[in-house]
C-alpha atoms as a printed R data frame, in Angstrom:
    type eleno elety resid chain resno       x       y       z
1   ATOM     1    CA   UNK     A     1 -11.418   7.909  12.425
2   ATOM     2    CA   UNK     A     2 -13.057   4.519  12.102
3   ATOM     3    CA   UNK     A     3 -11.070   1.308  12.165
4   ATOM     4    CA   UNK     A     4 -12.035   0.551   8.571
5   ATOM     5    CA   UNK     A     5 -12.018   2.768   5.533
6   ATOM     6    CA   UNK     A     6 -14.324   2.111   2.602
7   ATOM     7    CA   UNK     A     7 -12.651   2.839  -0.718
8   ATOM     8    CA   UNK     A     8 -15.238   4.328  -3.079
9   ATOM     9    CA   UNK     A     9 -15.453   2.487  -6.423
10  ATOM    10    CA   UNK     A    10 -14.205   5.543  -8.337
11  ATOM    11    CA   UNK     A    11 -10.997   5.507  -6.227
12  ATOM    12    CA   UNK     A    12 -10.145   1.861  -6.948
13  ATOM    13    CA   UNK     A    13  -7.332   1.377  -9.457
14  ATOM    14    CA   UNK     A    14  -7.918  -0.422 -12.726
15  ATOM    15    CA   UNK     A    15  -6.355  -3.879 -13.008
16  ATOM    16    CA   UNK     A    16  -2.578  -3.512 -13.152
17  ATOM    17    CA   UNK     A    17  -2.712   0.125 -12.047
18  ATOM    18    CA   UNK     A    18  -2.609   2.166  -8.848
19  ATOM    19    CA   UNK     A    19  -4.437   5.027  -7.176
20  ATOM    20    CA   UNK     A    20  -4.174   7.220  -4.128
21  ATOM    21    CA   UNK     A    21  -6.754   7.481  -1.362
22  ATOM    22    CA   UNK     A    22  -6.657  10.270   1.199
23  ATOM    23    CA   UNK     A    23  -8.588  10.116   4.454
24  ATOM    24    CA   UNK     A    24  -7.878  12.551   7.263
25  ATOM    25    CA   UNK     A    25  -4.101  12.601   7.717
26  ATOM    26    CA   UNK     A    26  -3.643   9.289   5.861
27  ATOM    27    CA   UNK     A    27  -2.386   9.113   2.300
28  ATOM    28    CA   UNK     A    28  -2.614   5.550   1.001
29  ATOM    29    CA   UNK     A    29  -1.204   4.029  -2.180
30  ATOM    30    CA   UNK     A    30  -3.526   1.349  -3.590
31  ATOM    31    CA   UNK     A    31  -2.048  -1.144  -6.066
32  ATOM    32    CA   UNK     A    32  -3.923  -3.681  -8.197
33  ATOM    33    CA   UNK     A    33  -1.686  -6.599  -9.152
34  ATOM    34    CA   UNK     A    34  -3.466  -9.288 -11.173
35  ATOM    35    CA   UNK     A    35  -6.803  -8.328  -9.595
36  ATOM    36    CA   UNK     A    36  -5.518  -8.388  -5.986
37  ATOM    37    CA   UNK     A    37  -5.412  -5.120  -4.033
38  ATOM    38    CA   UNK     A    38  -2.523  -4.032  -1.812
39  ATOM    39    CA   UNK     A    39  -2.460  -0.873   0.312
40  ATOM    40    CA   UNK     A    40   0.581   0.846   1.820
41  ATOM    41    CA   UNK     A    41   1.343   4.313   3.135
42  ATOM    42    CA   UNK     A    42   2.110   6.564   0.190
43  ATOM    43    CA   UNK     A    43   5.061   8.374   1.750
44  ATOM    44    CA   UNK     A    44   8.558   6.894   1.683
45  ATOM    45    CA   UNK     A    45  10.048   7.057   5.200
46  ATOM    46    CA   UNK     A    46  13.438   8.141   3.815
47  ATOM    47    CA   UNK     A    47  12.554  11.345   2.015
48  ATOM    48    CA   UNK     A    48   8.778  11.475   1.749
49  ATOM    49    CA   UNK     A    49   8.598  10.500  -1.939
50  ATOM    50    CA   UNK     A    50   5.165   9.444  -3.196
51  ATOM    51    CA   UNK     A    51   5.240   5.658  -3.587
52  ATOM    52    CA   UNK     A    52   2.128   5.653  -5.767
53  ATOM    53    CA   UNK     A    53   4.314   7.431  -8.349
54  ATOM    54    CA   UNK     A    54   7.072   4.811  -8.102
55  ATOM    55    CA   UNK     A    55   7.876   2.058 -10.566
56  ATOM    56    CA   UNK     A    56   6.248  -1.268  -9.701
57  ATOM    57    CA   UNK     A    57   8.674  -4.169 -10.176
58  ATOM    58    CA   UNK     A    58   6.823  -7.391  -9.434
59  ATOM    59    CA   UNK     A    59   5.575  -6.958  -5.872
60  ATOM    60    CA   UNK     A    60   7.998  -4.142  -5.055
61  ATOM    61    CA   UNK     A    61   7.534  -0.437  -5.622
62  ATOM    62    CA   UNK     A    62  10.598   1.728  -6.176
63  ATOM    63    CA   UNK     A    63  10.478   5.177  -4.559
64  ATOM    64    CA   UNK     A    64  10.841   7.804  -7.298
65  ATOM    65    CA   UNK     A    65  12.887  10.094  -5.032
66  ATOM    66    CA   UNK     A    66  15.851   7.880  -4.084
67  ATOM    67    CA   UNK     A    67  15.168   4.426  -5.528
68  ATOM    68    CA   UNK     A    68  14.409   2.543  -2.313
69  ATOM    69    CA   UNK     A    69  12.180  -0.517  -2.822
70  ATOM    70    CA   UNK     A    70   9.287  -1.634  -0.627
71  ATOM    71    CA   UNK     A    71   7.266  -4.842  -0.839
72  ATOM    72    CA   UNK     A    72   3.634  -3.791  -1.356
73  ATOM    73    CA   UNK     A    73   2.445  -6.863   0.576
74  ATOM    74    CA   UNK     A    74   4.377  -6.152   3.795
75  ATOM    75    CA   UNK     A    75   5.813  -2.648   3.518
76  ATOM    76    CA   UNK     A    76   9.312  -4.023   4.142
77  ATOM    77    CA   UNK     A    77  12.417  -3.342   2.140
78  ATOM    78    CA   UNK     A    78  13.675  -6.617   0.616
79  ATOM    79    CA   UNK     A    79  17.306  -6.122   1.580
80  ATOM    80    CA   UNK     A    80  17.107  -3.774   4.573
81  ATOM    81    CA   UNK     A    81  14.707  -4.167   7.473
82  ATOM    82    CA   UNK     A    82  15.173  -0.778   9.109
83  ATOM    83    CA   UNK     A    83  13.063   1.349   6.762
84  ATOM    84    CA   UNK     A    84   9.465   0.269   6.313
85  ATOM    85    CA   UNK     A    85   6.092   1.638   5.362
86  ATOM    86    CA   UNK     A    86   2.840   0.489   6.879
87  ATOM    87    CA   UNK     A    87   0.785  -1.963   4.850
88  ATOM    88    CA   UNK     A    88  -2.913  -2.511   5.420
89  ATOM    89    CA   UNK     A    89  -5.223  -5.511   4.958
90  ATOM    90    CA   UNK     A    90  -7.871  -5.217   2.250
91  ATOM    91    CA   UNK     A    91 -11.168  -7.070   2.049
92  ATOM    92    CA   UNK     A    92 -14.127  -7.002  -0.302
93  ATOM    93    CA   UNK     A    93 -17.522  -7.642   1.270
94  ATOM    94    CA   UNK     A    94 -20.767  -7.464  -0.684
95  ATOM    95    CA   UNK     A    95 -19.077  -5.477  -3.423
96  ATOM    96    CA   UNK     A    96 -17.523  -2.894  -1.073
97  ATOM    97    CA   UNK     A    97 -13.758  -2.597  -0.632
98  ATOM    98    CA   UNK     A    98 -12.554  -2.094   2.933
99  ATOM    99    CA   UNK     A    99  -9.096  -1.214   4.244
100 ATOM   100    CA   UNK     A   100  -8.417  -2.086   7.854
101 ATOM   101    CA   UNK     A   101  -6.576   0.841   9.393
102 ATOM   102    CA   UNK     A   102  -4.731  -1.547  11.675
103 ATOM   103    CA   UNK     A   103  -1.455  -2.094   9.807
104 ATOM   104    CA   UNK     A   104  -0.239  -5.583   8.923
105 ATOM   105    CA   UNK     A   105   2.721  -6.428  11.198
106 ATOM   106    CA   UNK     A   106   5.940  -5.768   9.252
107 ATOM   107    CA   UNK     A   107   7.443  -9.013  10.464
108 ATOM   108    CA   UNK     A   108   4.787 -11.117   8.704
109 ATOM   109    CA   UNK     A   109   6.503 -13.894   6.789
110 ATOM   110    CA   UNK     A   110   5.371 -14.410   3.224
111 ATOM   111    CA   UNK     A   111   5.236 -17.821   1.591
């Protein structure tokens, strides 16, 4: 698997929506919030619920299986640091959307 994944235009979510992208053994949830893209693993580490199906509350997605919340920017739970999902950097270059398959460190501090 390459270190970057190109998301085909037909797999990109509409503004304010989300989509799922599968590549090899990866299943990624892609969220568009106000035109910015965020990518996290789709599977909740607690029970495997599909996060792309969860309710988006600001910058947090709520797992539909058990209600756990994860920040789509970092993959961290806002109140509990032990359960996390991987989050991935996204870039757009010459009209193509790339996801770096090197996860963003979960301890990244947000402004």
